[in-house]
Amino acid sequence: MRPQWVLDQLRKRTAEIDLPRIGLHDLRHIAASIVIVMGIPLAIVSKTLRHATLSTTINLYGHLFKDSTDQAVNALAKALDQADADREDASAVLNASARFAA
């Protein structure tokens, strides 16, 4: 398949349905954005796009991770709450065991 033929077909089809002109590189960005939003690991996305470094991918698509900070904070809070609950459960078991042994 010749790249120019693909580009010609893309331009022809988008013109037929009255879409704005879309280039092949635009499709690359769209595909990358979709897989990032779907949760594919960034290292995999970077390799797929054949970026030389992961930082290139982050620089181009980092804006898609605006909610990541909130998600990380929420995950940490949940983990700490669970650890607290586990510690309280363990403490209750030890106290009950001590009362039983006495």
Coordinates of C-alpha atoms in Angstrom, one line a residue, residues 36-94:
I36 CA -3.9 6.7 26.4
V37 CA -7.4 7.6 27.6
M38 CA -8.3 3.9 27.5
G39 CA -5.6 3.3 30.0
I40 CA -2.9 1.6 27.9
P41 CA 0.4 2.1 29.8
L42 CA 2.4 5.1 28.5
A43 CA 5.5 3.1 27.9
I44 CA 3.5 0.9 25.5
V45 CA 2.1 3.9 23.7
S46 CA 5.5 5.4 23.4
K47 CA 7.0 2.3 21.9
T48 CA 4.0 1.9 19.5
L49 CA 4.5 5.5 18.4
R50 CA 8.3 4.8 18.1
H51 CA 9.2 7.8 20.2
A52 CA 12.9 7.9 21.1
T53 CA 12.1 8.5 24.7
L54 CA 9.2 8.3 27.1
S55 CA 9.6 12.0 27.8
T56 CA 8.6 12.8 24.2
T57 CA 5.3 11.0 24.6
I58 CA 4.7 12.7 28.0
N59 CA 5.5 16.1 26.4
L60 CA 3.0 15.5 23.6
Y61 CA 0.2 13.8 25.5
G62 CA 0.7 14.8 29.1
H63 CA -2.4 17.0 29.0
L64 CA -4.5 13.9 28.8
F65 CA -3.4 13.0 32.4
K66 CA -5.0 16.0 34.1
D67 CA -7.1 13.7 36.3
S68 CA -4.1 11.4 37.2
T69 CA -3.1 13.5 40.2
D70 CA -6.5 13.3 41.7
Q71 CA -6.7 9.6 41.0
A72 CA -3.3 9.1 42.6
V73 CA -4.2 11.1 45.7
N74 CA -7.5 9.2 46.0
A75 CA -5.8 5.8 45.6
L76 CA -3.3 6.7 48.3
A77 CA -6.0 7.9 50.7
K78 CA -7.9 4.7 50.1
A79 CA -4.8 2.6 50.8
L80 CA -4.1 4.5 54.0
D81 CA -7.7 4.2 55.2
Q82 CA -7.5 0.4 54.5
A83 CA -4.2 0.1 56.4
D84 CA -5.8 2.0 59.3
A85 CA -8.8 -0.3 59.3
D86 CA -6.5 -3.4 59.2
R87 CA -4.5 -2.1 62.1
E88 CA -7.6 -1.4 64.1
D89 CA -8.9 -5.0 63.3
A90 CA -5.6 -6.5 64.4
S91 CA -5.5 -4.4 67.6
A92 CA -9.1 -5.6 68.4
V93 CA -8.1 -9.2 67.9
L94 CA -5.0 -8.9 70.1

